[in-house]
Short mmCIF file of C-alpha atoms and ligand atoms in Angstrom, two decimals:
data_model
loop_
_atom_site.label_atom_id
_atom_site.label_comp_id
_atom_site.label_asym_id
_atom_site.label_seq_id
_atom_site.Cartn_x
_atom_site.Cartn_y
_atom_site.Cartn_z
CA UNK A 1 63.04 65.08 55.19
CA UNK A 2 61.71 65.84 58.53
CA UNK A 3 63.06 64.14 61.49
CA UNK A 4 60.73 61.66 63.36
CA UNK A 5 59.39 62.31 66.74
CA UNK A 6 61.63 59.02 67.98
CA UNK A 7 64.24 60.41 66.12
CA UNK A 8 64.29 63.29 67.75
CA UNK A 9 64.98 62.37 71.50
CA UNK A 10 68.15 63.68 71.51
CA UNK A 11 71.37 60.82 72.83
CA UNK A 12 72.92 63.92 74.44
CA UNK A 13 74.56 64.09 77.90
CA UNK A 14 72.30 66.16 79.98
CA UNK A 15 71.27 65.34 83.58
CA UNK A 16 67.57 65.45 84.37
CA UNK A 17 66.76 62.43 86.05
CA UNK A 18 67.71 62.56 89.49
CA UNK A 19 67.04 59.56 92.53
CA UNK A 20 65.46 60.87 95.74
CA UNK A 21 68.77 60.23 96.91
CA UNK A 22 70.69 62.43 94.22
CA UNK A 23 68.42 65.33 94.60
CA UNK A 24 66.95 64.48 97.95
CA UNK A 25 63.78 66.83 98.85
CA UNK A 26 66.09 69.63 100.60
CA UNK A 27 67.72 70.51 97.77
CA UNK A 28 64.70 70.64 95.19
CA UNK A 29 62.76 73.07 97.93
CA UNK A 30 66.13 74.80 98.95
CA UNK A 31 66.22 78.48 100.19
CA UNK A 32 63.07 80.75 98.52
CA UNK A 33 61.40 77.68 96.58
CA UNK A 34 59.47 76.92 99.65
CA UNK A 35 58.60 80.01 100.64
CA UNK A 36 55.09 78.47 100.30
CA UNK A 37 53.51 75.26 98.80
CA UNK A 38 52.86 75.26 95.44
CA UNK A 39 51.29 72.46 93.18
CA UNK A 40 52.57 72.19 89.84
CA UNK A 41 56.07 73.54 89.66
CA UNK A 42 59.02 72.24 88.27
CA UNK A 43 62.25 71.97 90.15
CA UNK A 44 64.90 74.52 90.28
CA UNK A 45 67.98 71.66 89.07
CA UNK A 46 65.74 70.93 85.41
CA UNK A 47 65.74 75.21 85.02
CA UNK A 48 69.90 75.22 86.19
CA UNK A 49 70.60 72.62 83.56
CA UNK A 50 68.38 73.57 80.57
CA UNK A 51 69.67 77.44 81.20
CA UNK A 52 73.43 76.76 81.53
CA UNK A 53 72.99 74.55 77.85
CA UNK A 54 70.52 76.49 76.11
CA UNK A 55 70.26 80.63 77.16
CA UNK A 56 73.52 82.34 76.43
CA UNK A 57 75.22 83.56 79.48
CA UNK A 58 74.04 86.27 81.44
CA UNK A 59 71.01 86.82 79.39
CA UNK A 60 67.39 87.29 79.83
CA UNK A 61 64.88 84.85 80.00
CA UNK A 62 61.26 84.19 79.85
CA UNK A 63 58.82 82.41 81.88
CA UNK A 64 54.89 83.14 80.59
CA UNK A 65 53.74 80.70 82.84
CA UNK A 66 56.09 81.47 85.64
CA UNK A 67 53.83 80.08 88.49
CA UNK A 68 55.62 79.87 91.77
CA UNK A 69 59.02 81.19 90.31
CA UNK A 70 61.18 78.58 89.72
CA UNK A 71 62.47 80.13 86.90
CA UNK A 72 62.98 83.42 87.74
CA UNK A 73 64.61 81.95 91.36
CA UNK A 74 66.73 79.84 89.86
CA UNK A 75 67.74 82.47 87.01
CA UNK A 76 68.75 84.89 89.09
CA UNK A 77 71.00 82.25 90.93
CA UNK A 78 72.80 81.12 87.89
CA UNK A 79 73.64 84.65 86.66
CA UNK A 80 70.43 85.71 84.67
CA UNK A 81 68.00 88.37 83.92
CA UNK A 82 64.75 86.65 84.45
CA UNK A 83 61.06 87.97 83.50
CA UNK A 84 57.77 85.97 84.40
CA UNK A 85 53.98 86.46 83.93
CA UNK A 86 51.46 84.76 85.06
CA UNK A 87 47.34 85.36 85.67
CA UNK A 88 47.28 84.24 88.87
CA UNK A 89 47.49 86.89 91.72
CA UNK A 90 48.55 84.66 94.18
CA UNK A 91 51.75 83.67 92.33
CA UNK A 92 52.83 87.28 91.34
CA UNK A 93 52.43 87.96 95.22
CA UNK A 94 54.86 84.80 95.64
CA UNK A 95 57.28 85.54 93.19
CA UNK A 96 57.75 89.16 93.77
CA UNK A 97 58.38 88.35 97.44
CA UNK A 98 60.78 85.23 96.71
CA UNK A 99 62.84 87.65 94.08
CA UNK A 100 62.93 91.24 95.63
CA UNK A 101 66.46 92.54 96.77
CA UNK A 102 65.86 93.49 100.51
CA UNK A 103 67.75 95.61 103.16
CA UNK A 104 68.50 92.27 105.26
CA UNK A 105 68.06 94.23 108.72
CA UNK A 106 65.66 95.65 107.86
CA UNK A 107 63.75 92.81 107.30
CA UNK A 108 64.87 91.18 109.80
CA UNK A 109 63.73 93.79 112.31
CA UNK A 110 60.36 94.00 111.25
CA UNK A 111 60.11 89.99 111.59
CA UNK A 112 61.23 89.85 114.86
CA UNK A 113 58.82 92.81 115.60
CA UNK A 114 55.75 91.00 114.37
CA UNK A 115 56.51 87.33 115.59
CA UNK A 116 56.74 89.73 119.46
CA UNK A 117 53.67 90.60 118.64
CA UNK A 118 51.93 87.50 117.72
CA UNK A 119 53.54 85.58 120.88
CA UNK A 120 51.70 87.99 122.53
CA UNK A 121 48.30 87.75 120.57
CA UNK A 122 44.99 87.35 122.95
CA UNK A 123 42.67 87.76 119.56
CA UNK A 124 39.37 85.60 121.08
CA UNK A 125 37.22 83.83 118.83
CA UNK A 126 36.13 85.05 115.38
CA UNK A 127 33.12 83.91 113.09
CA UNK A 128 31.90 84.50 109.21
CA UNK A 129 29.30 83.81 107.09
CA UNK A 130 31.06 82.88 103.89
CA UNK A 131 34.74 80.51 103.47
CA UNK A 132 36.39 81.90 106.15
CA UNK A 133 33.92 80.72 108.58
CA UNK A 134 33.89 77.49 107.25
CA UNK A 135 37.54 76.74 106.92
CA UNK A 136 38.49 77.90 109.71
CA UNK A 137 38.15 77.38 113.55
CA UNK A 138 36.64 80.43 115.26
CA UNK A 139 40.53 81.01 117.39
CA UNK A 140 42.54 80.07 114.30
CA UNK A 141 40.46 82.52 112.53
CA UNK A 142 40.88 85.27 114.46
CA UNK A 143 44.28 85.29 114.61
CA UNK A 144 44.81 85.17 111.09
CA UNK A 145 42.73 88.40 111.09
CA UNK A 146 44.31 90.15 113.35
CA UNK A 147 47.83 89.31 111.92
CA UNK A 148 46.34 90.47 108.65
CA UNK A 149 45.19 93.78 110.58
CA UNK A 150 49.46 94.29 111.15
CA UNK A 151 50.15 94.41 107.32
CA UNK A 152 49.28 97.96 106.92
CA UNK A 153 52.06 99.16 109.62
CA UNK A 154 55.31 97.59 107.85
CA UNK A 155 56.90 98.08 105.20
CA UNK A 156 57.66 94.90 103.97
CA UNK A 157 53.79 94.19 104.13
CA UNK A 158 54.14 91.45 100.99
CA UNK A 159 56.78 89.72 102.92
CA UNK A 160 54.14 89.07 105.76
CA UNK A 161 51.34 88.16 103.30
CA UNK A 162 53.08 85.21 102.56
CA UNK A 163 53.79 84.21 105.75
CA UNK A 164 49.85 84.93 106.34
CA UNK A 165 48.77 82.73 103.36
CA UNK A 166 51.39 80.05 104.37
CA UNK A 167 49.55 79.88 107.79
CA UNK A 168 45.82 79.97 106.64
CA UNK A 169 47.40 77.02 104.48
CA UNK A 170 48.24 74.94 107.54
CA UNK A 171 45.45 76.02 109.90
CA UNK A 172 42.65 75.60 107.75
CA UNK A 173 39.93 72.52 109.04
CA UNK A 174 41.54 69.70 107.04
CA UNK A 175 42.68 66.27 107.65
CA UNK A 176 46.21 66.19 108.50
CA UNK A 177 46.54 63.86 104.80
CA UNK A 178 44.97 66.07 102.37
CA UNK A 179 45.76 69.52 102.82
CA UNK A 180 46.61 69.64 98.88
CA UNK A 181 43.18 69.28 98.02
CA UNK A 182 40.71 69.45 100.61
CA UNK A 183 37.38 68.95 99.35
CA UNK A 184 35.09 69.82 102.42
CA UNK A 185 36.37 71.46 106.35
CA UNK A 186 36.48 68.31 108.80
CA UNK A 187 34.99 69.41 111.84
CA UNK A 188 35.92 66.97 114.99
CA UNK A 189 38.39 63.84 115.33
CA UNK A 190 39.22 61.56 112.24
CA UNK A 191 41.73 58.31 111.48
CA UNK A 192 44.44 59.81 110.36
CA UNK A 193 46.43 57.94 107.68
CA UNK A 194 49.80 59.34 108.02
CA UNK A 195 49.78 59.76 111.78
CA UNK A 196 48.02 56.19 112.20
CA UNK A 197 45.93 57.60 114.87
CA UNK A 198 43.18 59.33 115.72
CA UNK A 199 43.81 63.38 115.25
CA UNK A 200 41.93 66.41 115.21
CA UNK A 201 42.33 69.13 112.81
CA UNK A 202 43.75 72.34 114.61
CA UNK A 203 42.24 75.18 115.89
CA UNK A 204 45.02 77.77 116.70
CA UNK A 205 47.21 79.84 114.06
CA UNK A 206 49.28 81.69 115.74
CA UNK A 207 52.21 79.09 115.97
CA UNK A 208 52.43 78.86 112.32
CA UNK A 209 52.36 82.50 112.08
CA UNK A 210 55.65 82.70 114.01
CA UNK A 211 57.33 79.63 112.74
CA UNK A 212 56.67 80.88 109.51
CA UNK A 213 57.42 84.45 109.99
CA UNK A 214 60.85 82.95 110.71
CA UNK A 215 61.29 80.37 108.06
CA UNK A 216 61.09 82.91 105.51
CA UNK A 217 63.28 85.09 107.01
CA UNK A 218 65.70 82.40 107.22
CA UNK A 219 64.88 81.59 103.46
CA UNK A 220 65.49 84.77 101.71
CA UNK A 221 68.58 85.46 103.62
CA UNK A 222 69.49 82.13 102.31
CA UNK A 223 68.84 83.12 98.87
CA UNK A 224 70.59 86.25 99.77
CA UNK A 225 73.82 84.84 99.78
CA UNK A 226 73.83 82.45 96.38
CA UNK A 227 72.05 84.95 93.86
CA UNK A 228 73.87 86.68 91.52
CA UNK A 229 74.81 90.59 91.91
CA UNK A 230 72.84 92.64 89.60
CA UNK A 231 70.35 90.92 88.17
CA UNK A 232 66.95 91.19 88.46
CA UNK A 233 63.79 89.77 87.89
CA UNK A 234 60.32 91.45 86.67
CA UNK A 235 56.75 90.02 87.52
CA UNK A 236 53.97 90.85 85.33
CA UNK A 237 50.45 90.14 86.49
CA UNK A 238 47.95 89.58 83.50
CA UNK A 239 46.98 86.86 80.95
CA UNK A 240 49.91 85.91 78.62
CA UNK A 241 47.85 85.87 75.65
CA UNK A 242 47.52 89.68 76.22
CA UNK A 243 50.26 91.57 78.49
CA UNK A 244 53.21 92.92 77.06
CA UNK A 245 56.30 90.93 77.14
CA UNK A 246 58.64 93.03 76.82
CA UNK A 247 62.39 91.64 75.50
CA UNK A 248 64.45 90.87 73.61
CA UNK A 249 65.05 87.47 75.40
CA UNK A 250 67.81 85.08 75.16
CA UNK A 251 65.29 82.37 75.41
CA UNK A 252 62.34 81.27 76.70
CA UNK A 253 61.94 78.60 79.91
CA UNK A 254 58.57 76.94 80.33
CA UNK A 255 56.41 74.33 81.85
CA UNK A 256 52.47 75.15 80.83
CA UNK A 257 49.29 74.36 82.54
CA UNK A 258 48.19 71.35 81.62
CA UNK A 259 44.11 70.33 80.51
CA UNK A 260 42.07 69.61 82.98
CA UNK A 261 45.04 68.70 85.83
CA UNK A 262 44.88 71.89 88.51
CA UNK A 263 42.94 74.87 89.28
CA UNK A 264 45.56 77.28 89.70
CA UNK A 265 43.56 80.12 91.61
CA UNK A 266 41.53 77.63 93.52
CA UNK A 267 44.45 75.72 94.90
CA UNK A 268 45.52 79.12 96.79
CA UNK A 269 41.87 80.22 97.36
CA UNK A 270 42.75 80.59 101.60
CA UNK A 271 44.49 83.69 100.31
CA UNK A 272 42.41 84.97 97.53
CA UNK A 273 39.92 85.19 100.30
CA UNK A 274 41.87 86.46 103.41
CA UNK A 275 44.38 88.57 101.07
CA UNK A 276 41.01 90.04 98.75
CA UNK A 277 43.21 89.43 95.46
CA UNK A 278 42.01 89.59 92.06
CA UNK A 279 40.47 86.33 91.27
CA UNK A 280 40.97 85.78 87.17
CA UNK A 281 40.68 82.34 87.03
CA UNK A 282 38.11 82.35 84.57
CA UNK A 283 41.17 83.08 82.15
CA UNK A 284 43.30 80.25 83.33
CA UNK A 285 44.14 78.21 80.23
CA UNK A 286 43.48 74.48 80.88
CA UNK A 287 42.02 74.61 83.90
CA UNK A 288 41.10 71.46 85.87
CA UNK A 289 37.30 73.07 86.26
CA UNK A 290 36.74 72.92 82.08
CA UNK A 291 37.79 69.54 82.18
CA UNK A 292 38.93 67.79 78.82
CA UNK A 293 36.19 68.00 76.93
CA UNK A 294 37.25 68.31 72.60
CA UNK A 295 36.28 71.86 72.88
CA UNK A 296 38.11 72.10 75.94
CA UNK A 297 40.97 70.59 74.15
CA UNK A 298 40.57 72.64 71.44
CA UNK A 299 40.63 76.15 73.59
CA UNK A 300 43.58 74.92 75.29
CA UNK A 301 45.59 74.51 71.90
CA UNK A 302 44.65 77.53 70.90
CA UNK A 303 45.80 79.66 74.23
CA UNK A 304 48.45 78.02 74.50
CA UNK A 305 50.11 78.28 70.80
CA UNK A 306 48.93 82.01 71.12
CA UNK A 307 51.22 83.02 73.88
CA UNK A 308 54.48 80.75 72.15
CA UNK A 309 53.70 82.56 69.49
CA UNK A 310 54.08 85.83 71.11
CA UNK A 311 56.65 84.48 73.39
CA UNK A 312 59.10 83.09 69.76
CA UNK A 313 57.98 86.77 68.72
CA UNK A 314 59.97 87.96 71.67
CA UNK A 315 63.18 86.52 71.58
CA UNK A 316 66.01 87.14 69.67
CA UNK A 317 67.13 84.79 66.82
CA UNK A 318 67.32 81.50 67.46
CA UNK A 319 66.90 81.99 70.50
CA UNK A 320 65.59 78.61 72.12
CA UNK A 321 61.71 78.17 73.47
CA UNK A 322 62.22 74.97 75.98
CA UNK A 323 58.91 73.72 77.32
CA UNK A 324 58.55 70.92 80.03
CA UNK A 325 55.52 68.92 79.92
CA UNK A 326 53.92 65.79 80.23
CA UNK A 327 52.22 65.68 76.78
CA UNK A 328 50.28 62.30 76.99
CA UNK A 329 47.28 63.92 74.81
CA UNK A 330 50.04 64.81 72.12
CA UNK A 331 48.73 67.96 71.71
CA UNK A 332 52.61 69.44 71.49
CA UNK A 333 53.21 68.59 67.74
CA UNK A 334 49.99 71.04 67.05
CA UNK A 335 50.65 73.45 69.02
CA UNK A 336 54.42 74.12 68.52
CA UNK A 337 53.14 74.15 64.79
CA UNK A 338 50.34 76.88 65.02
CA UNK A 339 53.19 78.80 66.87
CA UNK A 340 55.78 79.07 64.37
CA UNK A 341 57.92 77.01 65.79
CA UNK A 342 60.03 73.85 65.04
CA UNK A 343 60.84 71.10 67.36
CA UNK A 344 65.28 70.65 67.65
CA UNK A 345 65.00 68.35 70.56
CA UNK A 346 62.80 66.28 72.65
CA UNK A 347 64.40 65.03 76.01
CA UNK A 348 63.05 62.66 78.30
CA UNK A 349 62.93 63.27 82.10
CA UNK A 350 62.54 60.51 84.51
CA UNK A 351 60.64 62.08 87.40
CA UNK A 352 60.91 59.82 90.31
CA UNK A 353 59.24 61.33 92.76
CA UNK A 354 56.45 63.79 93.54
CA UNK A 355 55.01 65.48 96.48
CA UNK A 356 51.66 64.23 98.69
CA UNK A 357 49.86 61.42 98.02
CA UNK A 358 49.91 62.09 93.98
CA UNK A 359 53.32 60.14 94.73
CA UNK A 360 54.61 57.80 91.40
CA UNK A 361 56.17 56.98 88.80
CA UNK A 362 55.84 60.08 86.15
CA UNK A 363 58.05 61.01 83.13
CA UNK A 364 57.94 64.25 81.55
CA UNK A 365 59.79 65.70 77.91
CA UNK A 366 61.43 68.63 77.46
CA UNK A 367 60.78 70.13 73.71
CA UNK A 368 63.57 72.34 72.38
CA UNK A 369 62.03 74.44 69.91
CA UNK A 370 62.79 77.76 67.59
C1 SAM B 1 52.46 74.47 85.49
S1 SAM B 1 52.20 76.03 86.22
C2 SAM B 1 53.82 76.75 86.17
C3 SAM B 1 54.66 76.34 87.32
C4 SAM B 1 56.05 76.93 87.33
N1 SAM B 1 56.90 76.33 86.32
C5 SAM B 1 56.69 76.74 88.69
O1 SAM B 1 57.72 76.06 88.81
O2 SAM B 1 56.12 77.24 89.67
C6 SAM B 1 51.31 76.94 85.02
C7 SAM B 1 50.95 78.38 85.41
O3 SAM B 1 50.29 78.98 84.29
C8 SAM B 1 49.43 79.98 84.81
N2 SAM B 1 48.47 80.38 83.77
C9 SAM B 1 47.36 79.73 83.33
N3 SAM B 1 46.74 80.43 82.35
C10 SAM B 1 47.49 81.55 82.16
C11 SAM B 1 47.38 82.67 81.28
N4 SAM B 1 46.37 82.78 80.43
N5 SAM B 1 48.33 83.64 81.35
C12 SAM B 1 49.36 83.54 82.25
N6 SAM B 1 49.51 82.51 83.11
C13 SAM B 1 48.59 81.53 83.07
C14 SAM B 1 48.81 79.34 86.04
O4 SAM B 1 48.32 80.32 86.93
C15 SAM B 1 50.00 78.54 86.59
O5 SAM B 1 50.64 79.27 87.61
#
């Protein structure tokens, strides 16, 4: 007979509820995981535990919907080959960056070079028509232009990208409580809730640009230091219903979009527009702009079980497919189904805390499938 779904949440010893003050924010953004903000990601300690019990050692794993990296970040640290794909341009940009082996003076020579150059920025006032004009204030705006007018002259030109898109982030014309998802610029003073006072939204980039020019310097020699020798990790740009994966893979490390919860492109859309990426969001699967409609629903499961399938299809036998996910539509049992797969395990993580002011109470399951 089959096993229940209650049945099935495993009594086994493994750690993935931590207190703020067991995993306290420092550690869960450590070294290259905050390279730049990202809404949606798992943390590195749930992809160290499920890899050490479930992905033979030193093998190769897969992330189709590697967003920000975790995965391949915190394969590479614990010893493993790592692939990850996702359809947002954005996130390839960020992964590559955070996973690249670098010449470490080299780097760090070209940092220095352009935060001299920004200190010494006198880039006037700058208008446009379209988002950038709005978003940003006229000085703030031109400096972020004329740092992006640098890229071309170094060579780690991705590197600086990210520092660009990191600063557009924080200069933008938002409140000082909602830069996760601004929904219009604010122009003039405000009550701030988290400063309890009256504040102003700012108007100058070029500080950011240096203290993040820095910071991910800092970060990546950071990361430097605790990733393992050797291995390396592969970003593939493209829809996961579609690219090749590649493999054989020793298993398969996941946590999906979810219906309806976050536009993945639009979130980043500071750096679509100043970085002139590929915008594919019209691919995204569960996107928070098609809602949860039943045919919404129905296009989700469908996406989703398609690139399992193709995932299970590259891995080598039983070889485990763990996904992380807040299923409270149960759409999971369906989907691991239509993939050709069978659920082993179903953990429960206690997720105390999250970031901004989507703060609360929030569990999550990890399914063990082959
Ligand atoms: C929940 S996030 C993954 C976050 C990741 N675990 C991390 O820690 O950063 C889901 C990701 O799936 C990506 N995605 C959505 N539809 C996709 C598709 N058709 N092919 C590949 N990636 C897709 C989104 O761009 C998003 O980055």
């Amino acid at each position: 007979m089959a096993p229940t779904q209650d049945a099935l949440y495993a009594e086994i010893d493994l750690e993935l509820s931590w207190s703020e003050k067991e995993l306290p924010e420092r550690e869960r953004t450590r070294h290259v995981h905050r390279l730049h903000p990202y809404l949606g990601k798992f943390i590195p300690q749930v992809v160290e535990v499920l890899l050490a019990r479930y992905v033979s050692r030193a093998g190769r794993v897969l992330d189709p919907f590697a967003g920000s990296g975790t995965t391949l970040v915190q394969g590479l640290e614990s010893g493993y080959d790592a692939v990850g794909v996702d359809l947002a341009a954005f996130n390839c940009l960020l992964m590559d960056v955070k996973t690249r082996s670098y010449d470490l003076f080299r780097l760090e020579s070209e940092i220095r070079d352009v935060v001299r150059r920004v200190e010494a920025f006198d880039a006037g006032a700058a208008t446009d028509q379209g988002y950038l004009g709005r978003w940003f204030a006229p000085r703030a705006l031109a400096e972020l232009l004329a740092f992006r007018e640098l890229l071309g002259e170094y060579e780690h030109a991705d590197v600086l990208r990210v520092v660009l898109a990191r600063a557009a982030r924080s200069a933008r014309l938002t409140t000082h409580f909602d830069l996760d998802f601004p929904r219009a610029p604010q122009v003039g003073e405000y009550w701030c809730h988290k400063h309890k006072r009256q504040c102003r939204p700012v108007d100058r980039a070029e500080h950011f640009l240096r203290r993040y020019a820095l910071d991910t310097l800092a970060r990546i020699k950071e990361f430097s230091r605790v990733r393992a020798r050797g291995r390396e990790a592969v970003v593939i740009h493209g829809d996961s219903r579609e690219v090749e994966l590649g493999g054989p893979f020793d298993g398969l490390i996941t946590s999906p979009p979810y219906p309806g919860l976050i536009d993945y492109h639009e979130q980043h859309r500071y750096a679509y527009e100043l970085l002139g990426l590929a915008d594919l969001r019209s691919l995204e699967l569960g996107s928070g702009e098609q809602g949860t409609s039943a045919s919404a629903l129905a296009a989700y499961v469908e996406g989703i079980s398609a690139v399992l399938a193709r995932g299970r299809a590259a891995l080598r036998a039983r070889a485990p497919v763990v996904i992380v996910v807040n299923d409270r539509r149960d759409l999971y049992p369906e989907i691991l189904e239509r993939a050709g797969l069978r659920l082993d395990e179903r953990l429960r993580r206690h997720v105390n805390r999250r970031t901004g002011r989507r703060a609360g109470e929030f569990y999550e399951d990890v399914l063990v499938a082959r």
